mmCIF file with all atom_site columns, C-alpha atoms in Angstrom:
data_model
loop_
_atom_site.group_PDB
_atom_site.id
_atom_site.type_symbol
_atom_site.label_atom_id
_atom_site.label_alt_id
_atom_site.label_comp_id
_atom_site.label_asym_id
_atom_site.label_entity_id
_atom_site.label_seq_id
_atom_site.pdbx_PDB_ins_code
_atom_site.Cartn_x
_atom_site.Cartn_y
_atom_site.Cartn_z
_atom_site.occupancy
_atom_site.B_iso_or_equiv
_atom_site.pdbx_formal_charge
_atom_site.auth_seq_id
_atom_site.auth_comp_id
_atom_site.auth_asym_id
_atom_site.auth_atom_id
_atom_site.pdbx_PDB_model_num
ATOM 1  C CA . MET A 1 1  ? -13.376 -17.315 7.563  1.00 47.00 ? 1272 MET A CA 1
ATOM 2  C CA . LYS A 1 2  ? -13.095 -14.152 5.524  1.00 45.00 ? 1273 LYS A CA 1
ATOM 3  C CA . ASP A 1 3  ? -11.037 -14.006 2.328  1.00 44.00 ? 1274 ASP A CA 1
ATOM 4  C CA . TYR A 1 4  ? -8.611  -11.139 2.919  1.00 41.00 ? 1275 TYR A CA 1
ATOM 5  C CA . LYS A 1 5  ? -7.227  -10.923 -0.642 1.00 40.00 ? 1276 LYS A CA 1
ATOM 6  C CA . ASP A 1 6  ? -10.614 -10.108 -2.169 1.00 38.00 ? 1277 ASP A CA 1
ATOM 7  C CA . ASP A 1 7  ? -11.584 -7.562  0.497  1.00 36.00 ? 1278 ASP A CA 1
ATOM 8  C CA . ILE A 1 8  ? -8.286  -5.799  1.032  1.00 37.00 ? 1279 ILE A CA 1
ATOM 9  C CA . LYS A 1 9  ? -8.114  -2.133  0.094  1.00 38.00 ? 1280 LYS A CA 1
ATOM 10 C CA . HIS A 1 10 ? -5.016  -1.111  -1.830 1.00 39.00 ? 1281 HIS A CA 1
ATOM 11 C CA . CYS A 1 11 ? -3.182  1.821   -0.336 1.00 41.00 ? 1282 CYS A CA 1
ATOM 12 C CA . ALA A 1 12 ? -3.047  4.898   -2.541 1.00 32.00 ? 1283 ALA A CA 1
ATOM 13 C CA . GLN A 1 13 ? 0.123   5.952   -0.754 1.00 39.00 ? 1284 GLN A CA 1
ATOM 14 C CA . LYS A 1 14 ? 2.409   4.794   2.016  1.00 42.00 ? 1285 LYS A CA 1
ATOM 15 C CA . TYR A 1 15 ? 0.352   4.758   5.214  1.00 44.00 ? 1286 TYR A CA 1
ATOM 16 C CA . PRO A 1 16 ? 2.115   5.551   8.474  1.00 49.00 ? 1287 PRO A CA 1
ATOM 17 C CA . VAL A 1 17 ? 1.553   2.702   10.894 1.00 48.00 ? 1288 VAL A CA 1
ATOM 18 C CA . ASN A 1 18 ? 1.532   3.132   14.639 1.00 50.00 ? 1289 ASN A CA 1
ATOM 19 C CA . LEU A 1 19 ? 3.730   0.166   15.512 1.00 51.00 ? 1290 LEU A CA 1
ATOM 20 C CA . SER A 1 20 ? 1.810   -0.637  18.668 1.00 55.00 ? 1291 SER A CA 1
ATOM 21 C CA . GLY A 1 21 ? 1.306   -4.164  17.366 1.00 57.00 ? 1292 GLY A CA 1
ATOM 22 C CA . THR A 1 22 ? 3.485   -6.792  15.722 1.00 58.00 ? 1293 THR A CA 1
ATOM 23 C CA . VAL A 1 23 ? 5.598   -6.567  12.602 1.00 60.00 ? 1294 VAL A CA 1
ATOM 24 C CA . LEU A 1 24 ? 6.004   -9.912  10.854 1.00 60.00 ? 1295 LEU A CA 1
ATOM 25 C CA . PHE A 1 25 ? 8.792   -10.294 8.315  1.00 57.00 ? 1296 PHE A CA 1
ATOM 26 C CA . GLY A 1 26 ? 8.572   -13.104 5.834  1.00 55.00 ? 1297 GLY A CA 1
ATOM 27 C CA . ASN A 1 27 ? 8.823   -14.196 2.254  1.00 51.00 ? 1298 ASN A CA 1
ATOM 28 C CA . SER A 1 28 ? 5.091   -13.995 1.651  1.00 53.00 ? 1299 SER A CA 1
ATOM 29 C CA . TYR A 1 29 ? 3.413   -14.521 -1.701 1.00 54.00 ? 1300 TYR A CA 1
ATOM 30 C CA . TYR A 1 30 ? 1.557   -11.209 -1.421 1.00 51.00 ? 1301 TYR A CA 1
ATOM 31 C CA . SER A 1 31 ? 4.037   -9.017  0.411  1.00 55.00 ? 1302 SER A CA 1
ATOM 32 C CA . SER A 1 32 ? 7.306   -8.957  2.233  1.00 68.00 ? 1303 SER A CA 1
ATOM 33 C CA . PHE A 1 33 ? 5.989   -8.094  5.679  1.00 79.00 ? 1304 PHE A CA 1
ATOM 34 C CA . TYR A 1 34 ? 2.839   -7.410  7.675  1.00 83.00 ? 1305 TYR A CA 1
ATOM 35 C CA . ALA A 1 35 ? 2.176   -5.008  10.548 1.00 85.00 ? 1306 ALA A CA 1
ATOM 36 C CA . THR A 1 36 ? -0.715  -4.644  12.971 1.00 88.00 ? 1307 THR A CA 1
ATOM 37 C CA . ASP A 1 37 ? -1.818  -1.180  14.041 1.00 89.00 ? 1308 ASP A CA 1
ATOM 38 C CA . SER A 1 38 ? -3.660  -1.507  17.349 1.00 90.00 ? 1309 SER A CA 1
ATOM 39 C CA . SER A 1 39 ? -4.555  2.174   17.555 1.00 88.00 ? 1310 SER A CA 1
ATOM 40 C CA . ASN A 1 40 ? -6.321  2.190   14.170 1.00 90.00 ? 1311 ASN A CA 1
ATOM 41 C CA . ASN A 1 41 ? -7.669  -1.409  14.300 1.00 94.00 ? 1312 ASN A CA 1
ATOM 42 C CA . LYS A 1 42 ? -6.001  -2.461  11.050 1.00 91.00 ? 1313 LYS A CA 1
ATOM 43 C CA . PHE A 1 43 ? -3.259  -4.573  9.589  1.00 89.00 ? 1314 PHE A CA 1
ATOM 44 C CA . PHE A 1 44 ? -1.070  -3.686  6.643  1.00 86.00 ? 1315 PHE A CA 1
ATOM 45 C CA . SER A 1 45 ? 1.058   -5.520  4.104  1.00 82.00 ? 1316 SER A CA 1
ATOM 46 C CA . TYR A 1 46 ? 4.204   -3.974  2.683  1.00 79.00 ? 1317 TYR A CA 1
ATOM 47 C CA . SER A 1 47 ? 6.396   -4.755  -0.301 1.00 77.00 ? 1318 SER A CA 1
ATOM 48 C CA . ARG A 1 48 ? 10.066  -5.599  0.037  1.00 71.00 ? 1319 ARG A CA 1
ATOM 49 C CA . GLY A 1 49 ? 10.807  -1.973  -0.850 1.00 73.00 ? 1320 GLY A CA 1
ATOM 50 C CA . GLY A 1 50 ? 8.711   -0.706  2.066  1.00 72.00 ? 1321 GLY A CA 1
ATOM 51 C CA . SER A 1 51 ? 5.694   0.524   0.083  1.00 77.00 ? 1322 SER A CA 1
ATOM 52 C CA . CYS A 1 52 ? 2.269   -0.167  1.524  1.00 80.00 ? 1323 CYS A CA 1
ATOM 53 C CA . VAL A 1 53 ? 0.571   -2.807  -0.629 1.00 81.00 ? 1324 VAL A CA 1
ATOM 54 C CA . SER A 1 54 ? -2.722  -3.083  1.245  1.00 84.00 ? 1325 SER A CA 1
ATOM 55 C CA . GLU A 1 55 ? -4.562  -2.266  4.446  1.00 88.00 ? 1326 GLU A CA 1
ATOM 56 C CA . TYR A 1 56 ? -7.433  -4.091  6.083  1.00 91.00 ? 1327 TYR A CA 1
ATOM 57 C CA . GLY A 1 57 ? -9.711  -3.577  9.038  1.00 93.00 ? 1328 GLY A CA 1
ATOM 58 C CA . GLU A 1 58 ? -11.729 -1.179  11.097 1.00 95.00 ? 1329 GLU A CA 1
ATOM 59 C CA . TYR A 1 59 ? -13.116 -1.060  14.612 1.00 97.00 ? 1330 TYR A CA 1
ATOM 60 C CA . GLY A 1 60 ? -15.867 -3.540  15.444 1.00 97.00 ? 1331 GLY A CA 1
ATOM 61 C CA . THR A 1 61 ? -16.856 -6.927  16.790 1.00 97.00 ? 1332 THR A CA 1
ATOM 62 C CA . GLU A 1 62 ? -18.032 -8.524  13.544 1.00 96.00 ? 1333 GLU A CA 1
ATOM 63 C CA . PRO A 1 63 ? -15.814 -10.952 11.599 1.00 94.00 ? 1334 PRO A CA 1
ATOM 64 C CA . GLY A 1 64 ? -13.121 -8.998  9.769  1.00 93.00 ? 1335 GLY A CA 1
ATOM 65 C CA . LYS A 1 65 ? -13.241 -6.100  12.232 1.00 96.00 ? 1336 LYS A CA 1
ATOM 66 C CA . PHE A 1 66 ? -10.889 -5.541  15.152 1.00 97.00 ? 1337 PHE A CA 1
ATOM 67 C CA . ASN A 1 67 ? -10.563 -4.069  18.611 1.00 97.00 ? 1338 ASN A CA 1
ATOM 68 C CA . LYS A 1 68 ? -6.815  -3.679  19.177 1.00 94.00 ? 1339 LYS A CA 1
ATOM 69 C CA . PRO A 1 69 ? -5.128  -6.239  16.901 1.00 93.00 ? 1340 PRO A CA 1
ATOM 70 C CA . ILE A 1 70 ? -1.820  -6.931  18.619 1.00 90.00 ? 1341 ILE A CA 1
ATOM 71 C CA . SER A 1 71 ? -0.157  -9.721  16.662 1.00 88.00 ? 1342 SER A CA 1
ATOM 72 C CA . ILE A 1 72 ? -0.142  -11.313 13.216 1.00 88.00 ? 1343 ILE A CA 1
ATOM 73 C CA . THR A 1 73 ? 1.321   -14.483 11.740 1.00 86.00 ? 1344 THR A CA 1
ATOM 74 C CA . VAL A 1 74 ? 1.154   -16.428 8.482  1.00 83.00 ? 1345 VAL A CA 1
ATOM 75 C CA . ASP A 1 75 ? 1.004   -20.205 8.056  1.00 83.00 ? 1346 ASP A CA 1
ATOM 76 C CA . GLU A 1 76 ? 2.515   -22.384 5.316  1.00 81.00 ? 1347 GLU A CA 1
ATOM 77 C CA . ASN A 1 77 ? -0.634  -21.914 3.173  1.00 82.00 ? 1348 ASN A CA 1
ATOM 78 C CA . GLU A 1 78 ? -0.402  -18.105 3.372  1.00 78.00 ? 1349 GLU A CA 1
ATOM 79 C CA . ASN A 1 79 ? -3.386  -17.839 5.735  1.00 84.00 ? 1350 ASN A CA 1
ATOM 80 C CA . LEU A 1 80 ? -3.159  -14.867 8.092  1.00 87.00 ? 1351 LEU A CA 1
ATOM 81 C CA . TYR A 1 81 ? -3.966  -15.123 11.795 1.00 91.00 ? 1352 TYR A CA 1
ATOM 82 C CA . VAL A 1 82 ? -4.589  -11.880 13.673 1.00 93.00 ? 1353 VAL A CA 1
ATOM 83 C CA . ALA A 1 83 ? -4.737  -11.760 17.482 1.00 93.00 ? 1354 ALA A CA 1
ATOM 84 C CA . ASP A 1 84 ? -7.592  -9.375  18.255 1.00 95.00 ? 1355 ASP A CA 1
ATOM 85 C CA . ALA A 1 85 ? -6.995  -8.514  21.924 1.00 95.00 ? 1356 ALA A CA 1
ATOM 86 C CA . GLY A 1 86 ? -10.021 -6.326  22.573 1.00 96.00 ? 1357 GLY A CA 1
ATOM 87 C CA . ASN A 1 87 ? -12.405 -8.926  21.152 1.00 97.00 ? 1358 ASN A CA 1
ATOM 88 C CA . ARG A 1 88 ? -10.484 -11.791 22.828 1.00 97.00 ? 1359 ARG A CA 1
ATOM 89 C CA . ARG A 1 89 ? -10.140 -13.872 19.672 1.00 97.00 ? 1360 ARG A CA 1
ATOM 90 C CA . ILE A 1 90 ? -7.865  -14.886 16.842 1.00 96.00 ? 1361 ILE A CA 1
ATOM 91 C CA . GLN A 1 91 ? -9.222  -14.241 13.366 1.00 96.00 ? 1362 GLN A CA 1
ATOM 92 C CA . LYS A 1 92 ? -8.155  -16.338 10.391 1.00 94.00 ? 1363 LYS A CA 1
ATOM 93 C CA . PHE A 1 93 ? -8.042  -14.870 6.901  1.00 89.00 ? 1364 PHE A CA 1
ATOM 94 C CA . LYS A 1 94 ? -7.596  -17.390 4.117  1.00 85.00 ? 1365 LYS A CA 1
ATOM 95 C CA . ARG A 1 95 ? -5.594  -16.729 0.996  1.00 69.00 ? 1366 ARG A CA 1
ATOM 96 C CA . SER A 1 96 ? -7.355  -16.374 -2.354 1.00 63.00 ? 1367 SER A CA 1
ATOM 97 C CA . LYS A 1 97 ? -6.293  -18.743 -5.053 1.00 56.00 ? 1368 LYS A CA 1
#
C-alpha cells in the first residue's frame, strides 16, 4: 500500500482533466471531489471551489502507477481505491495521519 498524501504532487494551477474516468463527489478530509483521467494515467483531487489540490500517477505497472485508471472511490477511513483497468487491478492508497 502506498501512502498517497505523502507522495501527491500539488498542482501549480488548475489542471484540465479528460473526464474519461470517474468523478467522485464527497465530503473528503483532503478535498471535495476526485477524478480519474484515463488518458493521462492520473487521478486528481479538487477543492470545493473547483481548484485542483493535487494530482497523482503516471503510466506504468509498478505500485502507484496506472494504465487507464477508470474509477475511484473512498472508504470511511479516507483510503482511496483506484480501478486500474489496463493493469487489471485495484490499487489502495492509505491516508496519512
